[in-house]
Structure formats: C-alpha cells, structure tokens
Short mmCIF file of C-alpha atoms in Angstrom, two decimals:
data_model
loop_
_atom_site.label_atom_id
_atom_site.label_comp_id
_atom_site.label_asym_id
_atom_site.label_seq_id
_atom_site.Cartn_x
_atom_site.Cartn_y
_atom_site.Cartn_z
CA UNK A 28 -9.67 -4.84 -17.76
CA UNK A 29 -6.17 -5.80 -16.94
CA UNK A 30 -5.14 -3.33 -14.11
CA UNK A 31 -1.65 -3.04 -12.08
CA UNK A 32 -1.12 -1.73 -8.55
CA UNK A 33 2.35 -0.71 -7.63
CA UNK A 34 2.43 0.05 -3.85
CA UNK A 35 5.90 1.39 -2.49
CA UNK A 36 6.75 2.89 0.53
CA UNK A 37 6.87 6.40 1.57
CA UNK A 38 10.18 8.47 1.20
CA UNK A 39 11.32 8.59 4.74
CA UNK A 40 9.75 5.31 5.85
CA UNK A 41 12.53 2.87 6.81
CA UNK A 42 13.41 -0.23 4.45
CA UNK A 43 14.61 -2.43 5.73
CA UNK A 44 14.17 -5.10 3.14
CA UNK A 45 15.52 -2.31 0.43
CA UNK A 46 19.03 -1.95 2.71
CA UNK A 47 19.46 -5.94 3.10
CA UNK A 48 19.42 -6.11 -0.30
CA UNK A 49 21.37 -3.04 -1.04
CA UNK A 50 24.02 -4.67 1.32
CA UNK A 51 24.19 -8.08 -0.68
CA UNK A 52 24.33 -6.44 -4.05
CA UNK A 53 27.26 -4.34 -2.50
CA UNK A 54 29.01 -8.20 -1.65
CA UNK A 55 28.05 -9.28 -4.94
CA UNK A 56 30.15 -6.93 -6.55
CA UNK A 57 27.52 -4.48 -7.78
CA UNK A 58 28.80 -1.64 -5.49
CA UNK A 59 27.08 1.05 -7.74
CA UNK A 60 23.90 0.00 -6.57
CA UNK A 61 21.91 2.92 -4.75
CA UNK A 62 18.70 3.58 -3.00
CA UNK A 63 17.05 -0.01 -3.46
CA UNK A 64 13.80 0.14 -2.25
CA UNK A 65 11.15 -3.01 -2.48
CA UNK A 66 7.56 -2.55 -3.14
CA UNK A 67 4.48 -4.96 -3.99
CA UNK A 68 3.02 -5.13 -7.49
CA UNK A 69 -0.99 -6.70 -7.61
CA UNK A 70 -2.25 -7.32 -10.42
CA UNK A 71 -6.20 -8.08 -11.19
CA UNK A 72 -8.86 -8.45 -13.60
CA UNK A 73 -11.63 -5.63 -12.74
CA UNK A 74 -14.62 -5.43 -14.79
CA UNK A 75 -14.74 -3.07 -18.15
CA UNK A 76 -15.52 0.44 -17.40
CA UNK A 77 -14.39 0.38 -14.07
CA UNK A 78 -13.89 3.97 -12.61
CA UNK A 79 -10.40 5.08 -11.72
CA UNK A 80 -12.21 6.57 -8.16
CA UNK A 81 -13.41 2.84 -7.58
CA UNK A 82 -9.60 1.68 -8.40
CA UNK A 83 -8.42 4.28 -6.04
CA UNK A 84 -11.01 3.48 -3.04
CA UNK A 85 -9.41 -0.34 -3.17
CA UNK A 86 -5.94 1.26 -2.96
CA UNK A 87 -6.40 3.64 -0.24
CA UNK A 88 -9.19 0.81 1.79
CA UNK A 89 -6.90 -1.84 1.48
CA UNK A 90 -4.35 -2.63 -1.02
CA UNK A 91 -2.38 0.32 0.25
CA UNK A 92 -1.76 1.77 3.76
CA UNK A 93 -1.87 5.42 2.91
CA UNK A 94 0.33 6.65 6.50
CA UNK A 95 3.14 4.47 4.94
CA UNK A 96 2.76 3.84 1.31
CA UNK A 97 2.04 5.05 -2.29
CA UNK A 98 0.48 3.59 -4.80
CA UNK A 99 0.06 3.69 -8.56
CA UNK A 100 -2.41 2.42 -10.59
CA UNK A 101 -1.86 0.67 -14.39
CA UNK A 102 -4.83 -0.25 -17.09
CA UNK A 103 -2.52 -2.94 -18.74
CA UNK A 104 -5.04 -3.13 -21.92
CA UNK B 12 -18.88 -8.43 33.06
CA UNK B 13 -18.80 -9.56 28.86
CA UNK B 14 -15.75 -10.10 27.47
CA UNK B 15 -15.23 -10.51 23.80
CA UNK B 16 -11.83 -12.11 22.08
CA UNK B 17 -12.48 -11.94 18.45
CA UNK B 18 -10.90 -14.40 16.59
CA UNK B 19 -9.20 -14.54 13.03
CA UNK B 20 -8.36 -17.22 10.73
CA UNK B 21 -4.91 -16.88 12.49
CA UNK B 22 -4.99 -16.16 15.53
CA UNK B 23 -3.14 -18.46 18.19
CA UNK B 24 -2.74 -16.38 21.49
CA UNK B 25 -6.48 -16.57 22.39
CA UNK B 26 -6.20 -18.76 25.17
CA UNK B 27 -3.56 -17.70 26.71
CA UNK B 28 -5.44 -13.99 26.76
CA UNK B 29 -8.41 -15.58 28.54
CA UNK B 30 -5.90 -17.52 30.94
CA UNK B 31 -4.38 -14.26 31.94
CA UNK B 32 -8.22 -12.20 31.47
CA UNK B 33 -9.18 -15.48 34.01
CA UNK B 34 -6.52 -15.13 36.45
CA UNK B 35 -7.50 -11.54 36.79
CA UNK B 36 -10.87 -12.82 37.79
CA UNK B 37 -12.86 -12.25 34.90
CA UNK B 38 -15.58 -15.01 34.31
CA UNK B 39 -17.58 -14.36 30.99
CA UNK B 40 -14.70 -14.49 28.80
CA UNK B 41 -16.43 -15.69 25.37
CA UNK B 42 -14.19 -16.30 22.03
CA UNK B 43 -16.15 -14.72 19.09
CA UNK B 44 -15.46 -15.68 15.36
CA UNK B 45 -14.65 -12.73 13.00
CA UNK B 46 -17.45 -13.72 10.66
CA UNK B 47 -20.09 -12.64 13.39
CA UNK B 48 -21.56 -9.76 13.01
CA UNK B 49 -22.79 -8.93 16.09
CA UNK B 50 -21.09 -8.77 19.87
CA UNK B 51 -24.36 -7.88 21.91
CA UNK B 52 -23.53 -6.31 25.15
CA UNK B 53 -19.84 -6.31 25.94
CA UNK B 54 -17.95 -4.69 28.32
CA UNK B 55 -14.08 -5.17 26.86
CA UNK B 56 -13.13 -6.49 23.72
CA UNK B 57 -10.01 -8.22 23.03
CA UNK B 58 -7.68 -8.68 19.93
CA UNK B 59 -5.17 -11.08 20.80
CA UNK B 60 -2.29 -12.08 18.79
CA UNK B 61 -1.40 -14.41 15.69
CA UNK B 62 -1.01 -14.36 12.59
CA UNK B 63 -4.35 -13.55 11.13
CA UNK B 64 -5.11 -14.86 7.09
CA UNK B 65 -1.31 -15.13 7.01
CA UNK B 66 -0.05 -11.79 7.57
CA UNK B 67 -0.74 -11.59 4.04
CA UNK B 68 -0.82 -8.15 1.78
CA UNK B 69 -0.03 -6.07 5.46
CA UNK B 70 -0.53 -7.65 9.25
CA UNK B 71 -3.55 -7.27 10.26
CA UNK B 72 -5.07 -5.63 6.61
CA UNK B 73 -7.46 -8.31 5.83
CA UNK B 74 -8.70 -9.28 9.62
CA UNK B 75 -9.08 -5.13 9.97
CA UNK B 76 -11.83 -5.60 7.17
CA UNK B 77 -13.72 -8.45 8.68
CA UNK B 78 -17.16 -8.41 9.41
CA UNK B 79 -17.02 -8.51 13.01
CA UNK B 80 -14.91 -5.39 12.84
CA UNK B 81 -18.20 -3.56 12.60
CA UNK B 82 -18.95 -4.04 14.91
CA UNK B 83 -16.09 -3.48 17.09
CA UNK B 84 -15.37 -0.70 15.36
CA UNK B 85 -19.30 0.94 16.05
CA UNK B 86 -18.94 0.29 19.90
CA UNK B 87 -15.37 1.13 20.26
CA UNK B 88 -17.06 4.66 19.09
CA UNK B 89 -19.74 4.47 21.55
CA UNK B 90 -16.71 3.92 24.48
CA UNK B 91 -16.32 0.30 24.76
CA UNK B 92 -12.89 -0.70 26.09
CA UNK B 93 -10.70 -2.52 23.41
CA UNK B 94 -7.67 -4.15 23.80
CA UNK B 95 -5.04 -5.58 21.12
CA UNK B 96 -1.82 -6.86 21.64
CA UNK B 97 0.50 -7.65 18.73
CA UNK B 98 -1.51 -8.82 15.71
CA UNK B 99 -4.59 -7.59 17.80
CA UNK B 100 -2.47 -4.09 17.60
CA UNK B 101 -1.78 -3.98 13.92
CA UNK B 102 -5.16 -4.98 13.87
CA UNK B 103 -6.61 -2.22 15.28
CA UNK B 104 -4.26 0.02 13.61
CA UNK B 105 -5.21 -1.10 9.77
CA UNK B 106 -9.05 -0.31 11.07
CA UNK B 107 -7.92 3.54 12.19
CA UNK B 108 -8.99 2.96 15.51
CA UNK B 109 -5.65 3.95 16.28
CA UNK B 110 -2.94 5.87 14.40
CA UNK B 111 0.43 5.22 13.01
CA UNK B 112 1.62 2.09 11.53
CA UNK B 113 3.57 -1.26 11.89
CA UNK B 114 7.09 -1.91 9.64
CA UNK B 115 9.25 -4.54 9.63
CA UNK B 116 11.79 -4.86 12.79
CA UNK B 117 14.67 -2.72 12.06
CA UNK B 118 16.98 -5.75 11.88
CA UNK B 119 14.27 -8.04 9.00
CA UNK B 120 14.51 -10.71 12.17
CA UNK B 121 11.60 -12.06 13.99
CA UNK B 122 12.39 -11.51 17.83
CA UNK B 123 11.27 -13.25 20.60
CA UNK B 124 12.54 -12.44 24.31
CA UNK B 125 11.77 -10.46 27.52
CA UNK B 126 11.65 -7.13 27.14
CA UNK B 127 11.34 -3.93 29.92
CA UNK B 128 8.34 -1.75 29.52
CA UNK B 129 7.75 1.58 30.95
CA UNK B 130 4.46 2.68 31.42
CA UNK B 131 4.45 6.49 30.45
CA UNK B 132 0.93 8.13 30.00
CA UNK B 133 -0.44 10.13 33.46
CA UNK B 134 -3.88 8.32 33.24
CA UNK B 135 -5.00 4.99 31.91
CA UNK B 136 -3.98 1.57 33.42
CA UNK B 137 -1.50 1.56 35.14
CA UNK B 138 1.08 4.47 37.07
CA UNK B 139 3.63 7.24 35.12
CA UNK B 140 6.86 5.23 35.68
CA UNK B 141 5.84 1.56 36.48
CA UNK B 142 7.95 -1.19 34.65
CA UNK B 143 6.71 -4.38 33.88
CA UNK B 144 8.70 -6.97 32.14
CA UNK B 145 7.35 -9.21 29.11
CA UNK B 146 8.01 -11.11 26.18
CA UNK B 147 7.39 -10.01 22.60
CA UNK B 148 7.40 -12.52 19.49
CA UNK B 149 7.02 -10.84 16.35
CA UNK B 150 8.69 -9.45 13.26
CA UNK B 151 6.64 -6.65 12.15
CA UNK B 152 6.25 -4.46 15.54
CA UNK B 153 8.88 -1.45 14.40
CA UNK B 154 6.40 1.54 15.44
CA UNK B 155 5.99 4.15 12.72
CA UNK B 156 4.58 7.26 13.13
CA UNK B 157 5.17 10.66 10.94
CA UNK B 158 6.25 13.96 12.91
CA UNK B 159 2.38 15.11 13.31
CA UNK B 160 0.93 11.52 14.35
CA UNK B 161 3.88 11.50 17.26
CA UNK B 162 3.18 15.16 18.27
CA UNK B 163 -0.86 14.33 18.20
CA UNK B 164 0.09 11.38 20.17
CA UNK B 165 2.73 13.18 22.88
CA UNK B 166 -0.19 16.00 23.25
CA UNK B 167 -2.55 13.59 23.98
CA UNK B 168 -0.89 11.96 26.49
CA UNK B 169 -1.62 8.78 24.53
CA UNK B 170 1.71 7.13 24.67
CA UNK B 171 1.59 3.80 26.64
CA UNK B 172 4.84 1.89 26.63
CA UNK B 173 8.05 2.37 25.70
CA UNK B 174 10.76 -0.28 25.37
CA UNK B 175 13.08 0.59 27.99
CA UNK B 176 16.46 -1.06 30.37
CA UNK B 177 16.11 -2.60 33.26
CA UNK B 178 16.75 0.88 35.01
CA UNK B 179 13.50 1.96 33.13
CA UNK B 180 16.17 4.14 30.14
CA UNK B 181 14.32 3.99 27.06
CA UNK B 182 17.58 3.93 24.57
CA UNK B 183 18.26 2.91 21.19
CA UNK B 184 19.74 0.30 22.88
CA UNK B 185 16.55 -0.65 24.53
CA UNK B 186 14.72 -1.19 21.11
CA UNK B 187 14.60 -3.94 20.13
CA UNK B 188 13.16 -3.20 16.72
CA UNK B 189 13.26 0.02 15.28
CA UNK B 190 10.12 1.72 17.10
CA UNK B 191 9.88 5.58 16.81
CA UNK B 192 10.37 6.96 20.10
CA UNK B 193 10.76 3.64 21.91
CA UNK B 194 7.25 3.24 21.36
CA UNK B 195 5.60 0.13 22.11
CA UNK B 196 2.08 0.43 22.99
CA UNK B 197 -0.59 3.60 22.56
CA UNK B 198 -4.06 4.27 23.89
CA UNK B 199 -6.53 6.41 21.36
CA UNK B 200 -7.11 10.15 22.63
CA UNK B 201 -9.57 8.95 24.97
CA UNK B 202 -8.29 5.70 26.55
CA UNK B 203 -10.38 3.54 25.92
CA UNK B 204 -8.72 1.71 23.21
CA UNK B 205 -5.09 0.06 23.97
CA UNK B 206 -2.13 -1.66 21.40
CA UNK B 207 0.49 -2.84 22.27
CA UNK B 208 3.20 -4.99 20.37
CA UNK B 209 4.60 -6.94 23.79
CA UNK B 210 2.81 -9.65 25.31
CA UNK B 211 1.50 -8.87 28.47
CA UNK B 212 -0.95 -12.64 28.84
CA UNK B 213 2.33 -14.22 28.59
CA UNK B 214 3.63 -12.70 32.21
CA UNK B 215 0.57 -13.50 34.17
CA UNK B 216 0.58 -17.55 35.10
CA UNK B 217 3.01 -19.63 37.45
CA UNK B 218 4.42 -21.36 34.73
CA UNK B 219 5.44 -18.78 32.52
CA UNK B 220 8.10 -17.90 35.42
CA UNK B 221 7.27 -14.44 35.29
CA UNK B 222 4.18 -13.21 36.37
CA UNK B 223 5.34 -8.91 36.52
CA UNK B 224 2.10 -8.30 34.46
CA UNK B 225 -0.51 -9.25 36.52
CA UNK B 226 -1.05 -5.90 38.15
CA UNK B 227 -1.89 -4.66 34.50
CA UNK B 228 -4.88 -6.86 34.01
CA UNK B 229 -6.23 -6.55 37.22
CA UNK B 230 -5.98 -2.91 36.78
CA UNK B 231 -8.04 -3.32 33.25
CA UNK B 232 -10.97 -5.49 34.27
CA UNK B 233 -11.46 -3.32 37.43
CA UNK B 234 -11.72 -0.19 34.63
CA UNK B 235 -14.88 -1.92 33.36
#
C-alpha cells in the first residue's frame, strides 16, 4: 500500500525557508509569487489493510510535530 | 553522585559536558549509549549537544524515540534532574518532556558566537537577573511557542534564559535567531528538567577564555 505524507507547517509558524525562496523568485522575475511555504513529502510502502488510525499514530509520534505542523495522509493505490 | 550523558549517533559535545560537569567537581560522570535501556541509579542526566542521526526528518525526532529515552523519560517523571543543551534541548522537546518547539534561525544561517544570557525564573539554578555570557552554535534554536504554551510557561515561572545585551536588555536586537520572547532556555513546571539552546560547557575551562558559566554548574551539581 503506497501511502504519502505531506507535513507542512502551521499557519502562523514562521518560514523561513518559504520567504528565502519567495525573495529569489521575486529576483527572478516571478514577482507574482505569494505565500510560498515549504513542507516535507514521505512516502512509504505500509502493509495492505493498514488502518488510517495506525497511519495517523506515525504522523502525530513522529513523522509530524503536531505544536508546529500538519499533516496529510495519501493511499497512492 | 551518578551522572548520566546519553549519547546519540551524533552527538559531539559530550566531552566537553563532562569537562565542565568535572570542573564543577563531579566525579561519576559515565557516557551512556542510547541503545541502553537502562540508567540504574542516577542522580542528573545529561543531553549534550550534536547532531544526533543527522538532524534528519526534525532535530532531535529520531534520538527523542530511542530506547534509552525510556528510560529517561520514566525517571525524569519520578524527579530526576535532566539537563539538555542544544540538540540535548530539541531532544528533550521532541520527547514532551518539555513544551514548545525548535524552527529554523530566523535568518536560515547557522550561528556561532557569544551571546548574553539573562537568567529570569525566581527559583531554579541560578538568581532573577544574573547574566552569564556563552557561545551558541546552531541553526535550528529559533524558540517557538503558541500564545497558551508561552502563557503556561510565564505562569509557571518556567522561563530560564533569555537572549539579552550586555546591559542584560532582552531586544529584538539581542536575538540572535528568531526566539519567541527572547527565549533561550526553559525548565518544566517543576524544575527539574532544563533546555537550553546556548552552550553553557563551553564557558567553564581556562582555555575557552571565558569561564562566566562556571557558577551555573556548580550551582546544578550542588542541587543533587
């Protein structure tokens, strides 16, 4: 089972990666560019059947750190 | 007196914590790998900095689930002093022994210089007021805490250090990385447990020039 995890940070959390590259997309010409934020995508092989809680425990025990990040959670196939 | 410095795959301040833990006068100062499982009797336990499995996926996220962290984590409960200082800190913050979290530095530089501390809890190790001046070396130490985890921590009186002048102001000028409230260190409600991004071990030996934090570690071993 082909599964995605898409972990972003918080609104309100400072990005600092998302404003560098905000600022060279701005020198690069693309001045329309707004609100770039960077997140993390995992992606893993979990055995068939596996429960969305047990996807969600990983998330919030590790993958994630729920005080400064969301997550969300793909079944790819 | 036991003390334990856990170690990660990582981890390259150890010795210099047990110089400075040494200097203090401590003698049973015993390195512990994080795939124990088991501390025995120990009176302080120490996280000391690095760069544990790479800073991979979140600083301090894979060391917080290590087996030895069971450890800690079951006699940190039962009152055992613990004390991290920069990975040791995010360390113990990715376990939930103590809240908030650790971003990026403000300016997406790693920073490495003397800084001015303020010491500004009423209890705890050292006095309301008391400066001590020490280096910090890393790039993920920018404090975060939400409105209610900075209110908890205010009421609690469980605000440490904050980065501060050399006239003890603690400025956005002073910060050197972003920290909410200037923050750079925090106990747990109790005091027992300590974090703190700066390095304190580094401002304890002749060598290192500047020795302004030897009062601190004198004043933790004699809490034990």
């Amino acid at each position: 089972m082909k599964t995605s995890v898409t972990v972003t940070l918080k609104k309100g959390v400072l990005d600092p990666q998302g404003k560098a590259i905000e600022g060279a997309l701005h020198s690069l010409g693309f001045e329309g560019a707004e609100n770039v934020n960077v997140g993390k995508l995992i992606t893993l092989d979990l055995p068939d059947g596996t429960s969305q809680e047990q996807i969600k425990d990983m998330c919030e025990k590790l993958l994630s750190n729920p005080v400064i990040e969301d997550y969300e959670i793909k079944i790819l196939n | 007196m036991n003390i334990s410095l856990i170690t990660f795959p990582g981890t390259n301040r150890e010795h210099d914590m047990a110089m400075a833990l040494k200097q203090a006068g401590a003698t049973n100062v015993n390195m512990v790998w994080h795939k124990e499982t088991d501390l025995g009797k120990t009176d302080l336990i120490v996280l000391p900095g690095g760069f544990s499995h790479g800073d991979y996926l979140r600083c301090g996220a894979m060391a917080a689930n290590s087996p030895i962290m069971k450890d800690v984590i079951a006699q940190s409960k039962k009152g055992v002093r613990v004390f991290g200082v920069c990975n040791g800190f995010q360390i113990l913050i990715e376990a939930g022994l103590l809240p908030g979290a650790l971003l990026h530095n403000n300016s997406l530089k790693f920073i490495c210089k003397n800084v001015h501390l303020k010491y500004v809890a009423q209890g705890g190790y050292m006095k309301p007021d008391e400066m001590i001046h020490v280096p910090i070396a890393h790039g993920e130490g920018n404090y975060f805490a939400n409105d209610a985890i900075l209110k908890q921590l205010e009421d609690n009186d469980s605000i440490a250090f904050k980065y501060c002048n050399d006239n003890g102001i603690c400025d956005d000028a002073a910060n050197p990385n972003g920290s909410v409230a200037n923050i750079a260190g925090i106990y747990n409600k109790d005091k027992t447990i300590l974090g703190m991004m700066p390095h304190p071990e580094n401002a304890t030996q002749d060598h290192q020039i500047n020795t302004s934090a030897r009062p601190f570690f004198t004043s933790l071993l004699n809490s034990l």
